[in-house]
mmCIF file of C-alpha atoms (C1' of nucleotides) and ligand atoms in Angstrom:
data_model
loop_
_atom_site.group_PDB
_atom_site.id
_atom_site.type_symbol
_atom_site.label_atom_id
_atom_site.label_comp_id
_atom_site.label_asym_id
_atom_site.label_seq_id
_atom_site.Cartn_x
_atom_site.Cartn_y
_atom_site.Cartn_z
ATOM 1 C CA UNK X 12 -83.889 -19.471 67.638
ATOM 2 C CA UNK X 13 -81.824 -16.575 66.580
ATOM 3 C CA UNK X 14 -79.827 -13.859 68.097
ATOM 4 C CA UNK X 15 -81.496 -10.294 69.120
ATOM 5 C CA UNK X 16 -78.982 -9.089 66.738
ATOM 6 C CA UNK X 17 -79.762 -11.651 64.209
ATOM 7 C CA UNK X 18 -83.792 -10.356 64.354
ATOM 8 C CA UNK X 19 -82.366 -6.897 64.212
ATOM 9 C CA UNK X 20 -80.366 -7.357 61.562
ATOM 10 C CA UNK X 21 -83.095 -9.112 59.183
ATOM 11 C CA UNK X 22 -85.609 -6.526 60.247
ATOM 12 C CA UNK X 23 -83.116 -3.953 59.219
ATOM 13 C CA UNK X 24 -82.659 -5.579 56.248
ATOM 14 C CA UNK X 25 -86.549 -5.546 55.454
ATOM 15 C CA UNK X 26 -86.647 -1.700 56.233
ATOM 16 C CA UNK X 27 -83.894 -0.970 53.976
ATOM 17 C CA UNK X 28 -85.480 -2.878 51.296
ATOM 18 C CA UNK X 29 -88.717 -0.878 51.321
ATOM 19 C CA UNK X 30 -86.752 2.045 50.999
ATOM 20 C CA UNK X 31 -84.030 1.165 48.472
ATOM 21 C CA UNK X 32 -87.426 0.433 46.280
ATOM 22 C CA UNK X 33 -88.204 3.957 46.372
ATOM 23 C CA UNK X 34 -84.524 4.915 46.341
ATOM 24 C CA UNK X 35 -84.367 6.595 49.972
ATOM 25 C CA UNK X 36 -81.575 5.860 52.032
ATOM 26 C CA UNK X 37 -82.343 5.606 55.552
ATOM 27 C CA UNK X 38 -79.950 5.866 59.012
ATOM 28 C CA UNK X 39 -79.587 3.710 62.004
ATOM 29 C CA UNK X 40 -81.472 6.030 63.461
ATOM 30 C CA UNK X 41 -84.820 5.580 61.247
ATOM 31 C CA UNK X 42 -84.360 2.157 61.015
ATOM 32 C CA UNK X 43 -83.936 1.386 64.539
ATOM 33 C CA UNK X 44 -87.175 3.750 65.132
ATOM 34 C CA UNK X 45 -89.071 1.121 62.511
ATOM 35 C CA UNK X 46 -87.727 -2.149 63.703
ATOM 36 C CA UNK X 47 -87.893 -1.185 67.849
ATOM 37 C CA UNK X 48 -84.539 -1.636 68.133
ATOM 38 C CA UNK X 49 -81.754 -0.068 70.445
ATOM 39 C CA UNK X 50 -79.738 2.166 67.594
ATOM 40 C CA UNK X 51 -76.028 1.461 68.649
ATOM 41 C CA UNK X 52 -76.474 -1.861 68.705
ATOM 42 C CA UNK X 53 -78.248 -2.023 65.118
ATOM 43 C CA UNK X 54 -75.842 0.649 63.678
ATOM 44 C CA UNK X 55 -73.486 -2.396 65.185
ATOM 45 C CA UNK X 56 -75.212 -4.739 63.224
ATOM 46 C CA UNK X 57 -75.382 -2.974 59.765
ATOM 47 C CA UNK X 58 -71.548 -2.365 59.434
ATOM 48 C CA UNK X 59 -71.423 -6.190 60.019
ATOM 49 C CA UNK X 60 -73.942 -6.597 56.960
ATOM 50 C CA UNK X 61 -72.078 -3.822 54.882
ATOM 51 C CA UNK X 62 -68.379 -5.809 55.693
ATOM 52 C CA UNK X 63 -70.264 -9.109 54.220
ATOM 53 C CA UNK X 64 -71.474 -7.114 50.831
ATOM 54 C CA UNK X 65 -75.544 -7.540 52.246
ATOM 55 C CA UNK X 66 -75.986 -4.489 52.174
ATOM 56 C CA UNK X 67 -74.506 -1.092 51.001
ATOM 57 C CA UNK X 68 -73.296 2.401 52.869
ATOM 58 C CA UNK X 69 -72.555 5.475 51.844
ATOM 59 C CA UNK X 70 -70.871 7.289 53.845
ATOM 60 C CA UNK X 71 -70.863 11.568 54.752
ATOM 61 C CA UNK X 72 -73.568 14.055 54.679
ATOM 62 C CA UNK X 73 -76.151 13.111 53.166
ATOM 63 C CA UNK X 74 -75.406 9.300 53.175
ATOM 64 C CA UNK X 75 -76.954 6.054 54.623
ATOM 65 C CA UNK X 76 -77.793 2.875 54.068
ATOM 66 C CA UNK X 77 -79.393 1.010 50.972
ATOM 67 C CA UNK X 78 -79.881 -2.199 49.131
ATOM 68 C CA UNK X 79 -78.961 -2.418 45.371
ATOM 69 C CA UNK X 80 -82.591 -2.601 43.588
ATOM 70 C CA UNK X 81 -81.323 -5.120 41.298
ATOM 71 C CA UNK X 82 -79.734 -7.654 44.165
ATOM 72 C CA UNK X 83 -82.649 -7.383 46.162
ATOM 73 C CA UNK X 84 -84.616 -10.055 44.819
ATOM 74 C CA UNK X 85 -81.214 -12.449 45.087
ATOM 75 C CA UNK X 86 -80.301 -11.224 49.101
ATOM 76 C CA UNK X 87 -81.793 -14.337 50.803
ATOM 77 C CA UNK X 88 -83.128 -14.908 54.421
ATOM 78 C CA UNK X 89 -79.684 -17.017 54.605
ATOM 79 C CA UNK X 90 -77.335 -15.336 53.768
ATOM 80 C CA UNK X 91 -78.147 -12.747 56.782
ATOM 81 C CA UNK X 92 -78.221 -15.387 59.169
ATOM 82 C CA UNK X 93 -75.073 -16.898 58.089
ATOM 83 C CA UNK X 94 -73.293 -13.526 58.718
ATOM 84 C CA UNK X 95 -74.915 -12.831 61.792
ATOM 85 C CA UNK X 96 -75.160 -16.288 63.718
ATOM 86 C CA UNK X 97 -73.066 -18.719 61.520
ATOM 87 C CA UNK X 98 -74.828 -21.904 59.997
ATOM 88 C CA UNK X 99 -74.878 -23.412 63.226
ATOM 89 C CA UNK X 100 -78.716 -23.042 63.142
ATOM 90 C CA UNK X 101 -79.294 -25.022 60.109
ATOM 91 C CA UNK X 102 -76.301 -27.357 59.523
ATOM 92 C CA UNK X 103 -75.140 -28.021 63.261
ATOM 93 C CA UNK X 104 -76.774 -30.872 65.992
ATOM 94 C CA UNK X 105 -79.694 -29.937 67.899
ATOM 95 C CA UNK X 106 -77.944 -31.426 70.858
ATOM 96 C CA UNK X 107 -74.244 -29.553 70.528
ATOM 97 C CA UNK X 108 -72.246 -32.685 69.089
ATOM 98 C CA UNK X 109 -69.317 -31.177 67.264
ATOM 99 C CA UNK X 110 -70.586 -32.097 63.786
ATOM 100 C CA UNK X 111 -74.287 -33.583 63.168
ATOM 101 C CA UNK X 112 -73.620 -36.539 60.628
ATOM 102 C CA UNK X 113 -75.298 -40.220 59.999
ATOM 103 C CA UNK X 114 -72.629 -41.996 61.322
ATOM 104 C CA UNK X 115 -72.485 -40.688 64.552
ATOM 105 C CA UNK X 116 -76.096 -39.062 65.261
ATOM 106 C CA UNK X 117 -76.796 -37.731 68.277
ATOM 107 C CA UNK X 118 -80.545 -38.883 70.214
ATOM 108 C CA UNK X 119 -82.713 -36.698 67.833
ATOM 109 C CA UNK X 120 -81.252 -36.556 64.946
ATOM 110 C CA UNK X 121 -83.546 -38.573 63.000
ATOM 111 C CA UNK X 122 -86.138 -36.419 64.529
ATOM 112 C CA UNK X 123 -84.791 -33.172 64.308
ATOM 113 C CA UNK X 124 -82.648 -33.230 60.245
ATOM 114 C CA UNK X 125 -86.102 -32.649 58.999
ATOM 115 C CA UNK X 126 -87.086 -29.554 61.058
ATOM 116 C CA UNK X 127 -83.933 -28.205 60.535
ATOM 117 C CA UNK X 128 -83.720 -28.752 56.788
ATOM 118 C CA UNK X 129 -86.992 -27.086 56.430
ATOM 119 C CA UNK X 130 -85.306 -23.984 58.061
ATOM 120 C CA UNK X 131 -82.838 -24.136 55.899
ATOM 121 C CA UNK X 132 -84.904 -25.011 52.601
ATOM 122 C CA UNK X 133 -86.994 -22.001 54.109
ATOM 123 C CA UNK X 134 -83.249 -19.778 54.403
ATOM 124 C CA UNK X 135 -82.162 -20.121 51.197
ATOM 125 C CA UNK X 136 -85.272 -19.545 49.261
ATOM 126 C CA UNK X 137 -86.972 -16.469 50.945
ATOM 127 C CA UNK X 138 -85.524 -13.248 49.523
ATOM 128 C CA UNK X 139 -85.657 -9.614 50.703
ATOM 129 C CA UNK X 140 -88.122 -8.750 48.350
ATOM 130 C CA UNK X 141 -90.861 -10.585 48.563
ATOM 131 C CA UNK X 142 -90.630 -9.604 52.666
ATOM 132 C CA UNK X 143 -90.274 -6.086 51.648
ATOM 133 C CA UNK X 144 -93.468 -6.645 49.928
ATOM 134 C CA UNK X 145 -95.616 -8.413 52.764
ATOM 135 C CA UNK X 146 -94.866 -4.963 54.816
ATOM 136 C CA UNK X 147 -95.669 -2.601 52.145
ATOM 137 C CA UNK X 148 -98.904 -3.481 51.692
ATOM 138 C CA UNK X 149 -99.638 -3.798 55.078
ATOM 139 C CA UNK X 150 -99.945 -7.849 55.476
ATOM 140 C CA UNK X 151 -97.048 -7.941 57.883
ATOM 141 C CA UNK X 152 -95.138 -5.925 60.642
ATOM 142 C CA UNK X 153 -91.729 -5.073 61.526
ATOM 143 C CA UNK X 154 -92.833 -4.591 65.492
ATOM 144 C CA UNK X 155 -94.833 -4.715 68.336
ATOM 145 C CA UNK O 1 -81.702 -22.992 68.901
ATOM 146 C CA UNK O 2 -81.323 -24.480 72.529
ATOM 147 C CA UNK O 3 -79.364 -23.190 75.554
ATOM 148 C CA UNK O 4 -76.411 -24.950 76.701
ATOM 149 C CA UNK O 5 -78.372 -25.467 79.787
ATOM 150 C CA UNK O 6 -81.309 -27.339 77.959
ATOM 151 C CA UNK O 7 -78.541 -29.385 75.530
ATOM 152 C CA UNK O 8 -77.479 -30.734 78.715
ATOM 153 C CA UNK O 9 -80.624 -31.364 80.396
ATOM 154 C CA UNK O 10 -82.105 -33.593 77.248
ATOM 155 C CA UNK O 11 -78.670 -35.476 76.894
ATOM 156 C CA UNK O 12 -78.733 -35.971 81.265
ATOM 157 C CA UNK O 13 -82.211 -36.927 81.116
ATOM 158 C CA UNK O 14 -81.581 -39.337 78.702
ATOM 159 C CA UNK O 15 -78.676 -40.753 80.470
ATOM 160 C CA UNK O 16 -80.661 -41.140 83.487
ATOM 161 C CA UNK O 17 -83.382 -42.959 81.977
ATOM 162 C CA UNK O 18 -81.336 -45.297 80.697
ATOM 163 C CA UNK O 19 -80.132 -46.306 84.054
ATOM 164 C CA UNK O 20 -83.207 -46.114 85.527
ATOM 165 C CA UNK O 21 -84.126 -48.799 83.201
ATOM 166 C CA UNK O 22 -81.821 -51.078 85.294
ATOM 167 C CA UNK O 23 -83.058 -49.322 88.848
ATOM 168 C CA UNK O 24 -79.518 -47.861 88.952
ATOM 169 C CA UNK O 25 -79.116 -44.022 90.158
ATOM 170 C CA UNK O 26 -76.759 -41.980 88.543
ATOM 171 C CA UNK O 27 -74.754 -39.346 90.048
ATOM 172 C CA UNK O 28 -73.865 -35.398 88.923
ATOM 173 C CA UNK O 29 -70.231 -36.506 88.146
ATOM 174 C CA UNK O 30 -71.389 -39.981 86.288
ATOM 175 C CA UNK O 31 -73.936 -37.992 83.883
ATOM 176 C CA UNK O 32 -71.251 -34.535 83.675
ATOM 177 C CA UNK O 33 -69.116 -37.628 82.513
ATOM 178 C CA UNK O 34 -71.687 -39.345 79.952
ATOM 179 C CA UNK O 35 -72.415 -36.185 78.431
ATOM 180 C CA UNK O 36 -69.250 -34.142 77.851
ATOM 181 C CA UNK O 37 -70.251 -31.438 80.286
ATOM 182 C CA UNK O 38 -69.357 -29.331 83.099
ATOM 183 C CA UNK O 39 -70.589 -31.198 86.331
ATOM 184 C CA UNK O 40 -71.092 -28.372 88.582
ATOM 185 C CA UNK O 41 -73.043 -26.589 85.796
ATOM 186 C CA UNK O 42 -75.066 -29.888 85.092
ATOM 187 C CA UNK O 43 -75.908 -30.492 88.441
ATOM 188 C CA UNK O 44 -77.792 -27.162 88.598
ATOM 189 C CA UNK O 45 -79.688 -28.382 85.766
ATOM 190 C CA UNK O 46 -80.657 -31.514 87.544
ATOM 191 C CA UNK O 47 -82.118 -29.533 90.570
ATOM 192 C CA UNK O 48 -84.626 -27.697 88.068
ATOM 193 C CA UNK O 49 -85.690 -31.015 87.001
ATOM 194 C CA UNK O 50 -86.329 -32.241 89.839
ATOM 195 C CA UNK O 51 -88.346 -28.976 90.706
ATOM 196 C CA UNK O 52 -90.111 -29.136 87.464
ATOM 197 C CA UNK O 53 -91.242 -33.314 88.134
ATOM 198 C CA UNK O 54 -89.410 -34.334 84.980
ATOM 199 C CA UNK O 55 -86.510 -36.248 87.184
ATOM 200 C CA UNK O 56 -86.101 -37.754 90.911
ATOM 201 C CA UNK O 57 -83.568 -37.280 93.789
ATOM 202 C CA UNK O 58 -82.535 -39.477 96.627
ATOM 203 C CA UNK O 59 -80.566 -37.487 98.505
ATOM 204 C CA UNK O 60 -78.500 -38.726 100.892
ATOM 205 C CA UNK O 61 -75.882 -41.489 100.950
ATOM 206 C CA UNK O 62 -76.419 -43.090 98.238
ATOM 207 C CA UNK O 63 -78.482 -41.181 96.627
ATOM 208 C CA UNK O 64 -78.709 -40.023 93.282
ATOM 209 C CA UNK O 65 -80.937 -39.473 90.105
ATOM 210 C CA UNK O 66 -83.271 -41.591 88.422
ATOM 211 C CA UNK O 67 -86.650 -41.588 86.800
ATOM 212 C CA UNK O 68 -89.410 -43.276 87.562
ATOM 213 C CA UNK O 69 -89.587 -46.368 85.156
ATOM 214 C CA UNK O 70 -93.492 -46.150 84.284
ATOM 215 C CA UNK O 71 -92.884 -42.425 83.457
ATOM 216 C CA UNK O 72 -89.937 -42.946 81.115
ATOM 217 C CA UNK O 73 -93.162 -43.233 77.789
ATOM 218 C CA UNK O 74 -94.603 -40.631 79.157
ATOM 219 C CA UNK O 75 -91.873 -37.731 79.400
ATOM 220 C CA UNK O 76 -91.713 -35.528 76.516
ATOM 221 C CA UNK O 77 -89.089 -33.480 74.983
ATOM 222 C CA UNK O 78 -91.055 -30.390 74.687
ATOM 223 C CA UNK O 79 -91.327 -30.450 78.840
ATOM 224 C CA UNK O 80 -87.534 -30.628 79.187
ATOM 225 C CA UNK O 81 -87.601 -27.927 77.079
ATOM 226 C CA UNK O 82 -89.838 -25.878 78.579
ATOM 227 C CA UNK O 83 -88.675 -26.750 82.188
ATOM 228 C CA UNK O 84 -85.331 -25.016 81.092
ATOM 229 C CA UNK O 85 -85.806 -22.738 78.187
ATOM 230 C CA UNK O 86 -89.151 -21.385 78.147
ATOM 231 C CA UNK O 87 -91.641 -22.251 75.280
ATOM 232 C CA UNK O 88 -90.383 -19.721 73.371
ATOM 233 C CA UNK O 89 -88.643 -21.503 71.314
ATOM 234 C CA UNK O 90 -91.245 -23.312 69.853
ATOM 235 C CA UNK O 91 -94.739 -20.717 70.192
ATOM 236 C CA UNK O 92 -92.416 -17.157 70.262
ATOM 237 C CA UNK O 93 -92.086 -14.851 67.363
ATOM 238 C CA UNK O 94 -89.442 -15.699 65.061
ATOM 239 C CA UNK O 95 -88.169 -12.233 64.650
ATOM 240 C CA UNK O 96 -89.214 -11.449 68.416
ATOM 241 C CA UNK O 97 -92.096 -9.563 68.099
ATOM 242 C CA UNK O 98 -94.259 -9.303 71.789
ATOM 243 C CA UNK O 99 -96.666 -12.177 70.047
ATOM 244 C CA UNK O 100 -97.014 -14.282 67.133
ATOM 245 C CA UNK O 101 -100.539 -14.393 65.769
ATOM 246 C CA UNK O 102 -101.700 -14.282 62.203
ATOM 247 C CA UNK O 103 -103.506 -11.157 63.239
ATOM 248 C CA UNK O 104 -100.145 -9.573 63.259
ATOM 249 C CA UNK O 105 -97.670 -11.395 61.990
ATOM 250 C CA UNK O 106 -94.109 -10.426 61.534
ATOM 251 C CA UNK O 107 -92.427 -10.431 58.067
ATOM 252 C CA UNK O 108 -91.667 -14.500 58.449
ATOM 253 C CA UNK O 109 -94.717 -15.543 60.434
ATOM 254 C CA UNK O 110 -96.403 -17.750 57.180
ATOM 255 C CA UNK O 111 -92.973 -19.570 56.417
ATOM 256 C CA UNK O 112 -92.090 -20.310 60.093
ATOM 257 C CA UNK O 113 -94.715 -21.621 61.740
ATOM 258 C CA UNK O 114 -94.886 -24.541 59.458
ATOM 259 C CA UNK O 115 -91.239 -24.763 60.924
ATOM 260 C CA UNK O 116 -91.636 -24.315 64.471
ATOM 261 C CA UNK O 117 -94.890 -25.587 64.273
ATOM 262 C CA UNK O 118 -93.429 -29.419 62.993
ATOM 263 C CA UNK O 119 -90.988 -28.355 65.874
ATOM 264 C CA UNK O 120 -93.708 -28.232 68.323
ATOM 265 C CA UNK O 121 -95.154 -31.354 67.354
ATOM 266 C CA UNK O 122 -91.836 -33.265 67.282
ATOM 267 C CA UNK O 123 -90.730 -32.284 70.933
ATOM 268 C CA UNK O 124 -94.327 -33.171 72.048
ATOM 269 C CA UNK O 125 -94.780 -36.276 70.728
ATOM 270 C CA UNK O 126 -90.856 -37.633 71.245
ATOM 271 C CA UNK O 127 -90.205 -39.709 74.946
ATOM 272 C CA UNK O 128 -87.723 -40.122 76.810
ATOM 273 C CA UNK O 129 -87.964 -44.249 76.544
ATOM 274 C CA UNK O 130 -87.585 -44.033 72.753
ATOM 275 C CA UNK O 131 -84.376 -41.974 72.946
ATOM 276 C CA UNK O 132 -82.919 -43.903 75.676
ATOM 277 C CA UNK O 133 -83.540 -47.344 73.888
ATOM 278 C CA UNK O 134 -81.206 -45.805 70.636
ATOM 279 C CA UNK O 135 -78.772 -44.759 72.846
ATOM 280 C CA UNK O 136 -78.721 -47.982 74.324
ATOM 281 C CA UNK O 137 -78.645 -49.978 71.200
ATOM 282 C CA UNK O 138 -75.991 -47.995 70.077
ATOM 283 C CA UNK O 139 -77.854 -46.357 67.615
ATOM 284 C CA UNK O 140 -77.339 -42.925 68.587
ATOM 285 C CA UNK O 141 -74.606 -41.057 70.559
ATOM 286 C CA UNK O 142 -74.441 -38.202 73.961
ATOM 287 C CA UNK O 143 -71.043 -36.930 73.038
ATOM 288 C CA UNK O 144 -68.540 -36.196 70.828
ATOM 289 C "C1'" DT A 29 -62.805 25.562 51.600
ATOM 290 C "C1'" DT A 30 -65.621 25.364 55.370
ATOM 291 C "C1'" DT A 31 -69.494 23.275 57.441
ATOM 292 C "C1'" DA A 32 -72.809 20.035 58.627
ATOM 293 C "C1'" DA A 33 -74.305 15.455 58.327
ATOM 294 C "C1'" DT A 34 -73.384 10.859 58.389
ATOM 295 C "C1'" DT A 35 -71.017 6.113 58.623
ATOM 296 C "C1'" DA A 36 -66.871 3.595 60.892
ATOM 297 C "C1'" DG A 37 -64.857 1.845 64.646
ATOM 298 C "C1'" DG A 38 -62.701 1.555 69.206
ATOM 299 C "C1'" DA A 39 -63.592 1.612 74.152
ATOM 300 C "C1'" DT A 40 -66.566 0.707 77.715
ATOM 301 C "C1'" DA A 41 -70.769 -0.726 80.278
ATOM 302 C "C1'" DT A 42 -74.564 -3.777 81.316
ATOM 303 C "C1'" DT A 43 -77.041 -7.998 81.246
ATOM 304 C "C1'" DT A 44 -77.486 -12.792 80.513
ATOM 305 C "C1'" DT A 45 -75.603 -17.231 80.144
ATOM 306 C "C1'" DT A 46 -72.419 -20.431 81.457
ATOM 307 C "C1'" DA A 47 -69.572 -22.255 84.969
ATOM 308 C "C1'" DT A 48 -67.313 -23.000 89.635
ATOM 309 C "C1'" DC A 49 -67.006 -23.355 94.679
ATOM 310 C "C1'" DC A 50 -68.369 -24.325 99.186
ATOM 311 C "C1'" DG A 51 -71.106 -25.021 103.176
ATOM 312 C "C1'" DA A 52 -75.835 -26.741 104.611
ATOM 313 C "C1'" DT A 53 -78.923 -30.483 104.615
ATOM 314 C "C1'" DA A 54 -80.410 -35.192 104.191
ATOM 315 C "C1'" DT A 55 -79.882 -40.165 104.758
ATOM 316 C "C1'" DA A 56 -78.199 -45.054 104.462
ATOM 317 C "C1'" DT A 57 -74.872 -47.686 106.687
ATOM 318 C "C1'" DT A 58 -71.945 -48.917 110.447
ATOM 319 C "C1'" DA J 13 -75.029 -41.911 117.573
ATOM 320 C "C1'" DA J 14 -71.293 -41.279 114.381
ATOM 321 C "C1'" DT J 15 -69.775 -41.404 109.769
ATOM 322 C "C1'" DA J 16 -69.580 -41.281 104.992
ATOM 323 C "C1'" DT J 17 -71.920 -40.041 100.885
ATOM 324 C "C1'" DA J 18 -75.182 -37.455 98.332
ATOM 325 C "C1'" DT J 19 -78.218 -33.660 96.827
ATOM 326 C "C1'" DC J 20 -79.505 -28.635 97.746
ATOM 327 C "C1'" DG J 21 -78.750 -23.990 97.417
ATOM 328 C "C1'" DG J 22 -76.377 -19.619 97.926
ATOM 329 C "C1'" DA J 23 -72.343 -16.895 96.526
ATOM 330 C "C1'" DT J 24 -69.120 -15.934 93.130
ATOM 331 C "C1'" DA J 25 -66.597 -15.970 88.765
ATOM 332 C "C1'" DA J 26 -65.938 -16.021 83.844
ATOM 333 C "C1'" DA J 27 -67.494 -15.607 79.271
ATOM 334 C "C1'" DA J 28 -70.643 -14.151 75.814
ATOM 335 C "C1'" DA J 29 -74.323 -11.303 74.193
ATOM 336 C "C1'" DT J 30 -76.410 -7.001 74.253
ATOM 337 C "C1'" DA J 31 -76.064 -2.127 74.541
ATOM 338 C "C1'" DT J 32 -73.966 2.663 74.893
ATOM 339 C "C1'" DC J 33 -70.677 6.404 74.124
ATOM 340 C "C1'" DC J 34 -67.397 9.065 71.911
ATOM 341 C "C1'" DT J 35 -64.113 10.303 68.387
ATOM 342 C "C1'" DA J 36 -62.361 9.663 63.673
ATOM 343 C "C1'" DA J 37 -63.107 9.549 58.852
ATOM 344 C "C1'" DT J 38 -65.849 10.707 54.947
ATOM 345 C "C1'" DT J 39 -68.451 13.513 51.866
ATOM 346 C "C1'" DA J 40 -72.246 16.485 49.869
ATOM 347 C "C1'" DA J 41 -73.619 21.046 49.920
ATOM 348 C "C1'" DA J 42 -73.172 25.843 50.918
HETATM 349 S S1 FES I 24 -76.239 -35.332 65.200
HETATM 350 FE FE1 FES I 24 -77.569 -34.142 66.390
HETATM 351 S S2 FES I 24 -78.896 -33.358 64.918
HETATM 352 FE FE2 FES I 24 -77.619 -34.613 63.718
HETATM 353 S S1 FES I 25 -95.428 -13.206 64.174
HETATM 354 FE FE1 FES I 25 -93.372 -13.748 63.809
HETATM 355 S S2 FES I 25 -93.512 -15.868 63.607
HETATM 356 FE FE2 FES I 25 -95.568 -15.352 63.895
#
DNA sequence: TTTAATTAGGATATTTTTATCCGATATATT
DNA sequence: AATATATCGGATAAAAATATCCTAATTAAA
């Protein structure tokens, strides 16, 4: 469904969330720790999400990575995606046509616009925070 | 969402069945041809369905794919899938954790398995005959 | 101003996926 | 039996995704 460094990147996302609450920055390091993920890669993976404004570094001693408390109710599910794996997941054909449309649908179309508006419906309207909030209080889990 | 690999196997399968309809066998080259993809690469794909029961060879002189006509109803989408991707894709963790169960889910689990749950269903209960017969009408399209 | 800590980013390595090539094997026809 | 035509299957190649390493740039604190 989506790229490792798609998962990493919105499990990152979720850790930095919980912390940004409390106004702790946290490191590639930490975060990779929380999420299971190899730290390269993911430190990889958050430069991509600082370069498309998800979420913020700063930099030197001292420094790390956060989400602004006031945008993290607006970040949604989508907008990581998007800069991670491209819309292909929710806008493009199930069956690799070069464009999914009515006039020229591919075998499942019909079938599969639904699913993959729900995905997309489901994108754009989760936001960080109310993820952030499932793992605080212990309802969900960021591995294993 | 699906491998190259599996985009190819649905759209070959499809082709196939459609011949199959009129007892004709279709050939690597024919299908690579049908379906805008690389032959060699497509014919590899053809071998693991005909491991995995979903398709027929003939081999020899002329030989070639087809399948059988009184299976064509009964061949679901969700065992092409599975033949070639795994069933990852539709019972797998979103975010890639080890398992998905409600025991303990991920941060996305209650918003995506209605998803990939209605994904599930629709590549379970989808045939090969019905695809072929829109394809044939000329209601849907294999390429472009 | 020096030092230590930390992100940025380029280079490289590894693994997986996608793709190609070719000889072996099977088989219907002649 | 010989021949032509196919699939089968192993070896390789190329491209993309995943992962690691090292140095540069930045910056807060001592
Ligand atoms: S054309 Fe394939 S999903 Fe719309
Ligand atoms: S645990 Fe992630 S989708 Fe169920």
């Amino acid at each position: 469904m989506f790229s490792k460094a798609c998962e990493y990147g919105i499990k990152a996302s979720i850790f930095i969330a919980i912390n940004s609450y409390k106004g702790k920055l946290v490191s590639p390091k930490e975060i990779a720790k929380e999420i299971d993920s190899p730290q390269a890669f993911t430190a990889k993976i958050l430069q991509d999400l600082v370069r498309h404004n998800i979420i913020n570094s700063i930099k030197g001693a001292y420094g790390g990575f956060e989400i602004r408390k006031e945008e993290l109710a607006s970040i949604k599910l989508s907008q990581i995606v998007n800069a991670i794996d491209g819309d292909n997941i929710y806008n493009g054909c199930g069956l690799g046509l070069n464009n999914c449309s009515e006039e020229h649908p591919c075998p499942v179309h019909e079938k599969f616009k639904s699913i993959r508006d729900n995905l997309k419906y489901m994108l754009e309207n989760t936001n960080l925070e109310e993820l952030a909030l499932d793992i605080k209080s212990g309802a969900s889990f960021l591995k294993v």
